[in-house]
Coordinates of C-alpha atoms in Angstrom, one line a residue:
M17 CA 49.6 -21.1 39.2
G18 CA 49.4 -17.1 38.9
P19 CA 46.1 -15.5 38.5
Q20 CA 46.4 -15.8 34.8
P21 CA 47.7 -19.1 33.6
T22 CA 48.9 -20.0 30.4
L23 CA 46.9 -22.7 28.0
A24 CA 48.6 -24.4 25.2
V25 CA 46.2 -26.3 22.6
V26 CA 47.8 -28.9 20.8
G27 CA 46.1 -29.9 17.5
A28 CA 44.5 -26.6 17.0
T29 CA 43.3 -26.5 13.7
G30 CA 42.0 -30.1 13.8
A31 CA 38.2 -31.0 14.2
V32 CA 38.1 -30.8 18.1
G33 CA 40.7 -28.3 18.1
T34 CA 38.8 -25.7 16.2
V35 CA 35.5 -26.3 18.3
L36 CA 37.7 -25.9 21.6
C37 CA 38.8 -22.4 20.0
D38 CA 35.3 -21.7 19.8
L39 CA 34.4 -22.6 23.3
L40 CA 37.2 -20.6 24.6
S41 CA 35.7 -17.4 22.7
S42 CA 32.5 -18.2 24.5
R43 CA 33.2 -19.3 28.0
R44 CA 34.4 -17.1 30.9
N45 CA 38.0 -16.4 30.8
V46 CA 40.4 -17.8 33.1
W47 CA 43.6 -17.9 31.0
G48 CA 46.3 -15.4 30.2
E49 CA 48.3 -16.1 27.1
I50 CA 47.0 -19.0 24.9
R51 CA 49.4 -20.7 22.7
L52 CA 47.8 -22.9 19.6
L53 CA 50.2 -25.5 18.3
A54 CA 49.9 -28.6 15.6
S55 CA 51.6 -30.1 12.7
A56 CA 54.5 -28.6 10.6
R57 CA 52.0 -28.2 7.5
S58 CA 49.7 -26.2 9.8
V59 CA 52.3 -23.8 11.3
G60 CA 51.8 -20.3 10.6
R61 CA 48.1 -20.6 10.1
Q62 CA 45.9 -18.1 11.7
V63 CA 43.1 -19.0 14.2
R64 CA 40.6 -17.0 15.5
C65 CA 40.4 -17.8 19.6
R66 CA 39.3 -15.4 22.1
G67 CA 38.2 -12.7 19.7
E68 CA 41.6 -12.7 18.5
E69 CA 43.6 -13.8 15.5
L70 CA 46.1 -16.1 17.4
T71 CA 49.3 -17.9 15.0
V72 CA 49.8 -21.5 15.1
G73 CA 53.5 -22.2 16.5
A74 CA 55.5 -25.6 15.8
L75 CA 55.1 -28.5 18.3
T76 CA 58.5 -28.6 20.2
P77 CA 59.5 -29.1 23.5
E78 CA 60.4 -25.5 24.2
A79 CA 56.7 -24.8 23.2
F80 CA 55.8 -26.1 26.7
D81 CA 57.9 -23.6 28.6
G82 CA 55.8 -21.8 31.0
V83 CA 52.9 -23.5 30.1
D84 CA 50.3 -24.0 33.5
V85 CA 47.7 -26.3 31.1
A86 CA 48.2 -28.1 27.9
V87 CA 45.1 -29.4 26.3
F88 CA 45.7 -32.4 23.4
D89 CA 43.3 -33.0 21.0
V90 CA 45.5 -35.3 18.2
P91 CA 45.6 -38.7 17.5
D92 CA 46.5 -41.5 20.1
E93 CA 50.3 -41.6 18.6
V94 CA 51.0 -37.9 18.8
S95 CA 49.6 -37.8 22.6
A96 CA 51.6 -40.6 23.9
H97 CA 54.9 -39.1 22.7
W98 CA 54.2 -35.3 23.2
A99 CA 52.2 -35.4 26.4
P100 CA 54.9 -36.7 28.6
V101 CA 57.2 -34.2 26.9
A102 CA 54.6 -31.4 28.1
A103 CA 54.2 -33.0 31.8
E104 CA 58.0 -33.0 31.8
R105 CA 58.0 -29.1 31.3
G106 CA 55.5 -28.8 34.0
A107 CA 52.3 -28.3 32.4
V108 CA 49.1 -30.2 33.4
V109 CA 48.0 -32.3 30.4
V110 CA 44.7 -32.9 29.4
D111 CA 44.5 -35.3 26.5
N112 CA 41.4 -36.3 24.5
S113 CA 42.9 -39.4 23.1
A114 CA 42.7 -42.8 24.0
A115 CA 46.6 -43.1 24.8
F116 CA 46.2 -42.9 28.8
R117 CA 42.7 -43.8 29.2
A118 CA 43.4 -47.2 30.4
D119 CA 46.3 -46.0 32.7
R120 CA 45.5 -46.3 36.4
D121 CA 48.1 -43.4 37.2
V122 CA 46.0 -41.2 34.9
P123 CA 42.1 -40.0 36.2
L124 CA 39.9 -40.1 33.6
V125 CA 37.8 -36.9 34.8
V126 CA 34.0 -36.0 33.7
P127 CA 33.8 -32.8 35.9
E128 CA 29.8 -33.1 36.5
I129 CA 30.5 -36.6 38.2
N130 CA 34.0 -37.2 39.6
P131 CA 35.9 -33.7 39.7
E132 CA 38.1 -34.4 42.6
Q133 CA 39.7 -36.9 40.6
V134 CA 42.1 -33.8 38.8
H135 CA 44.1 -34.0 42.2
H136 CA 45.2 -37.1 41.6
R137 CA 47.5 -37.3 38.6
P138 CA 50.8 -38.9 39.4
R139 CA 52.0 -38.7 35.7
G140 CA 50.8 -35.0 35.3
I141 CA 48.3 -35.8 33.1
I142 CA 44.4 -36.3 33.1
A143 CA 42.8 -37.9 30.2
N144 CA 39.5 -37.2 28.6
A145 CA 36.8 -40.1 28.3
S146 CA 35.4 -41.1 24.7
C147 CA 32.9 -39.1 23.0
T148 CA 30.2 -42.2 23.2
T149 CA 30.8 -42.8 27.1
L150 CA 30.7 -38.7 27.9
T151 CA 27.3 -38.4 25.9
M152 CA 26.0 -41.3 27.9
I153 CA 27.7 -41.1 31.3
V154 CA 26.8 -37.7 32.4
A155 CA 22.7 -38.8 32.3
I156 CA 23.4 -42.1 33.9
A157 CA 25.6 -40.8 37.1
P158 CA 22.6 -39.0 38.6
L159 CA 20.4 -42.2 38.2
H160 CA 23.0 -44.0 39.7
R161 CA 22.9 -41.3 42.6
E162 CA 19.5 -42.1 42.9
Y163 CA 18.9 -45.7 42.5
G164 CA 22.2 -47.4 42.8
L165 CA 23.3 -48.6 39.1
R166 CA 24.0 -52.4 38.6
E167 CA 24.2 -53.2 34.9
L168 CA 23.9 -51.0 31.4
V169 CA 23.0 -52.8 27.9
L170 CA 23.8 -49.8 25.6
A171 CA 23.5 -49.5 21.8
S172 CA 25.2 -46.6 20.1
Y173 CA 24.2 -44.7 17.0
Q174 CA 27.5 -43.0 16.6
A175 CA 28.0 -40.0 13.9
V176 CA 30.6 -40.2 11.1
S177 CA 32.5 -37.1 13.0
G178 CA 33.8 -39.2 15.5
A179 CA 36.0 -40.7 13.1
G180 CA 37.4 -37.2 12.3
Q181 CA 37.1 -35.1 9.2
A182 CA 37.7 -38.2 6.7
G183 CA 34.4 -39.6 8.2
V184 CA 32.3 -36.3 7.3
D185 CA 34.1 -36.1 3.8
A186 CA 33.2 -39.9 3.1
L187 CA 29.7 -39.6 4.3
H188 CA 29.1 -36.4 2.2
L189 CA 30.9 -37.6 -0.9
Q190 CA 28.9 -41.0 -0.6
L191 CA 25.5 -38.6 -0.7
G192 CA 26.1 -37.1 -3.5
K193 CA 27.0 -40.0 -5.3
I194 CA 23.2 -41.5 -4.4
A195 CA 21.2 -38.5 -4.4
G196 CA 18.3 -38.7 -6.8
D197 CA 18.2 -42.4 -7.1
R198 CA 15.2 -43.5 -5.6
V199 CA 15.9 -47.1 -6.2
L200 CA 19.1 -47.4 -4.5
G201 CA 18.5 -49.6 -1.4
S202 CA 16.0 -51.9 -2.9
R203 CA 18.2 -54.4 -4.3
P204 CA 21.3 -56.5 -2.7
G205 CA 24.5 -55.0 -3.4
D206 CA 23.3 -51.5 -5.1
V207 CA 24.2 -49.2 -2.6
R208 CA 27.5 -51.0 -2.7
Q209 CA 27.9 -50.3 -6.5
A210 CA 26.8 -46.6 -6.6
V211 CA 29.3 -45.8 -3.7
G212 CA 32.1 -47.8 -5.1
D213 CA 35.6 -47.9 -3.0
E214 CA 34.9 -44.3 -1.7
L215 CA 34.6 -45.8 2.0
G216 CA 36.6 -43.4 3.9
P217 CA 37.7 -44.6 7.5
F218 CA 34.7 -46.8 7.6
P219 CA 34.4 -50.6 6.4
A220 CA 31.0 -50.3 4.2
P221 CA 29.1 -47.8 3.1
L222 CA 26.9 -45.4 5.5
A223 CA 25.0 -43.5 3.1
L224 CA 21.5 -45.2 3.0
N225 CA 22.9 -47.7 5.9
V226 CA 24.1 -48.6 9.1
V227 CA 27.2 -50.0 10.1
P228 CA 27.3 -52.3 13.5
W229 CA 30.8 -51.7 14.2
A230 CA 33.3 -48.7 15.4
G231 CA 36.7 -49.4 16.6
S232 CA 39.3 -52.1 16.0
P233 CA 39.4 -55.6 16.3
A234 CA 39.3 -56.8 20.0
E235 CA 39.0 -60.0 22.1
Q236 CA 35.9 -62.4 21.6
G237 CA 34.4 -60.4 18.6
W238 CA 34.0 -57.3 20.5
S239 CA 35.3 -53.9 19.0
S240 CA 38.0 -51.4 20.8
E241 CA 35.2 -49.1 21.0
E242 CA 32.3 -51.4 22.8
L243 CA 35.3 -52.4 25.3
T244 CA 36.3 -48.6 26.0
V245 CA 32.7 -47.8 27.1
R246 CA 32.6 -50.6 29.4
N247 CA 35.8 -49.4 31.0
E248 CA 35.8 -46.3 30.9
S249 CA 32.0 -46.4 32.6
R250 CA 33.2 -48.5 35.5
R251 CA 36.2 -46.2 36.1
I252 CA 34.0 -42.8 36.0
L253 CA 31.4 -44.0 38.2
G254 CA 33.6 -46.0 40.8
L255 CA 32.1 -49.4 39.9
P256 CA 34.8 -51.7 38.9
D257 CA 32.2 -54.7 39.0
L258 CA 29.7 -52.7 37.0
K259 CA 28.1 -55.1 34.2
V260 CA 28.2 -53.4 30.8
S261 CA 27.1 -54.6 27.5
A262 CA 27.5 -52.6 24.7
T263 CA 27.0 -52.3 20.6
C264 CA 28.6 -49.8 18.8
V265 CA 26.8 -48.9 15.7
R266 CA 27.9 -45.9 13.0
V267 CA 25.0 -44.5 11.3
P268 CA 24.8 -41.7 8.5
V269 CA 24.8 -38.4 10.8
V270 CA 27.2 -35.7 10.7
T271 CA 27.6 -34.9 14.3
G272 CA 25.8 -36.0 17.3
H273 CA 26.1 -39.7 19.2
S274 CA 23.3 -41.1 20.3
V275 CA 22.9 -44.0 22.7
A276 CA 19.6 -46.3 23.8
V277 CA 20.0 -47.4 27.3
H278 CA 18.7 -50.3 29.4
A279 CA 19.6 -49.5 33.1
V280 CA 19.2 -52.1 35.9
F281 CA 19.4 -50.4 39.3
A282 CA 19.8 -51.9 42.8
T283 CA 16.2 -50.5 43.9
E284 CA 12.8 -50.2 42.2
V285 CA 12.9 -47.2 39.9
D286 CA 10.2 -44.8 38.8
A287 CA 10.0 -42.7 35.3
E288 CA 8.8 -39.6 36.8
G289 CA 11.4 -39.6 39.5
A290 CA 13.9 -40.2 37.0
R291 CA 13.0 -37.2 34.8
E292 CA 13.0 -35.5 38.2
A293 CA 16.6 -36.5 38.9
L294 CA 17.5 -35.6 35.2
R295 CA 15.8 -32.2 35.1
N296 CA 17.8 -30.9 38.0
A297 CA 21.2 -32.5 36.9
P298 CA 24.1 -30.4 35.4
G299 CA 25.0 -30.8 31.7
V300 CA 21.7 -32.5 31.0
I301 CA 18.5 -31.1 29.1
L302 CA 15.5 -33.4 29.2
V303 CA 13.6 -33.7 26.2
D304 CA 10.8 -36.0 26.7
D305 CA 7.5 -35.7 25.5
P306 CA 6.7 -38.4 23.0
A307 CA 2.9 -37.3 22.2
A308 CA 4.3 -33.8 21.0
G309 CA 7.0 -35.5 18.9
E310 CA 9.9 -34.1 21.2
F311 CA 13.0 -36.3 21.5
P312 CA 16.4 -36.1 21.9
M313 CA 17.6 -36.1 18.6
P314 CA 21.4 -35.5 17.1
I315 CA 20.0 -32.8 14.9
D316 CA 18.9 -30.7 17.4
A317 CA 21.6 -31.7 19.9
V318 CA 24.5 -30.4 17.4
G319 CA 26.2 -27.2 18.4
T320 CA 24.9 -27.3 22.0
D321 CA 26.6 -28.6 25.4
P322 CA 24.4 -30.8 27.0
S323 CA 23.3 -34.4 26.6
W324 CA 19.6 -34.4 25.8
V325 CA 17.8 -37.0 27.6
G326 CA 14.6 -38.5 26.9
R327 CA 12.2 -41.6 26.0
I328 CA 12.4 -42.6 29.9
R329 CA 10.2 -45.6 30.9
R330 CA 10.5 -48.2 33.2
A331 CA 11.1 -51.8 31.7
V332 CA 7.8 -53.7 31.2
D333 CA 9.6 -57.1 32.8
D334 CA 11.9 -55.4 35.3
P335 CA 10.7 -52.8 38.0
R336 CA 14.6 -52.0 38.6
A337 CA 15.2 -51.4 34.8
L338 CA 14.9 -48.1 33.3
D339 CA 15.0 -47.4 29.3
L340 CA 16.2 -44.0 27.9
F341 CA 17.7 -42.2 25.0
V342 CA 20.3 -40.1 24.8
T343 CA 22.5 -38.0 22.3
G344 CA 24.9 -35.0 22.4
D345 CA 27.3 -33.5 20.1
N346 CA 30.3 -35.6 19.9
L347 CA 32.7 -32.8 19.1
R348 CA 31.5 -30.7 22.1
K349 CA 30.6 -32.6 25.5
G350 CA 32.3 -35.7 23.9
A351 CA 35.6 -34.1 23.4
A352 CA 36.3 -30.4 23.1
L353 CA 33.9 -29.1 26.3
N354 CA 35.1 -31.7 28.5
T355 CA 38.4 -30.9 28.3
A356 CA 37.8 -27.2 28.4
Q357 CA 35.8 -28.2 31.7
I358 CA 39.0 -30.1 32.9
A359 CA 41.7 -27.5 32.2
E360 CA 39.2 -24.7 33.8
L361 CA 39.0 -27.3 37.0
V362 CA 42.6 -27.6 37.1
V363 CA 43.3 -23.8 37.7
N364 CA 40.2 -23.4 39.5
P365 CA 39.4 -26.4 41.8
R366 CA 36.7 -27.0 43.5
P367 CA 37.1 -27.8 47.0
R368 CA 38.1 -31.2 48.0
P369 CA 35.2 -33.7 49.3

């Protein structure tokens, strides 16, 4: 690749694509030409990126000619079709969908954890992990290096933006319907009646509620999202036998996924030692002073890049276990930022280990 490689952003007008364009305007510039691509309904739109107004172009095979890296922030089925096309045209694809995450010939990369994996891309495609996994795994990796991870028990608290703009719109619509009624939530069915059929992409109302479900049905009662967190954690950490149990819950938060973590290690752990490991970890900010009311919370993490970590304590009944709480902006590190970091790693690779 030349000194000024060409970048294509596919899905530039979507929720994650918009954040990615903002990030490209604020990060160190490593790109020459940037091409913004999207579906037919967005072609011709002007999007501000890197301090200039760029015109969104059509998604065609020819659009990838001369492209060094193509980042995809589009639905699974769009990536499944177009990512191989871009790779055939010579671009290295960084895909943010779930289309290739389980493919053993497609590395699943978190630059703070396994950057060397960008070199192993037989299909010319690199996958981005799910936003829930990314929120949590950046904080878990330094603890694994310190103590040797053996087991994870997780409960996620996932924001509605994880389901796209439709999820955000549904929550705001529901909040508008229930605002001002201080009796709602005190009788069976009253919230459902007030919200009506305006559920958006969720199986139940989110206003004044939490829904213990994210994803699609999988085997034995698990959701696809829960199994994804399990499988991705194993791949990213290089622990194929890691025990992982996750319960994914949708909550009435616009942006910012959170995860309550119970982690069991090979050796005895120490809460202060864990804080020290996290304090020096890349991509992590430690917010852990309950006496002062300082906790990692999505209302503070939104719009920021790190994973916020706190409530760190050694388990009462197991000296090898830690409990902690992690939150992060699911549209930034959970999607756009990790994608941008991988793309930068492709054109400016770190030395191989």
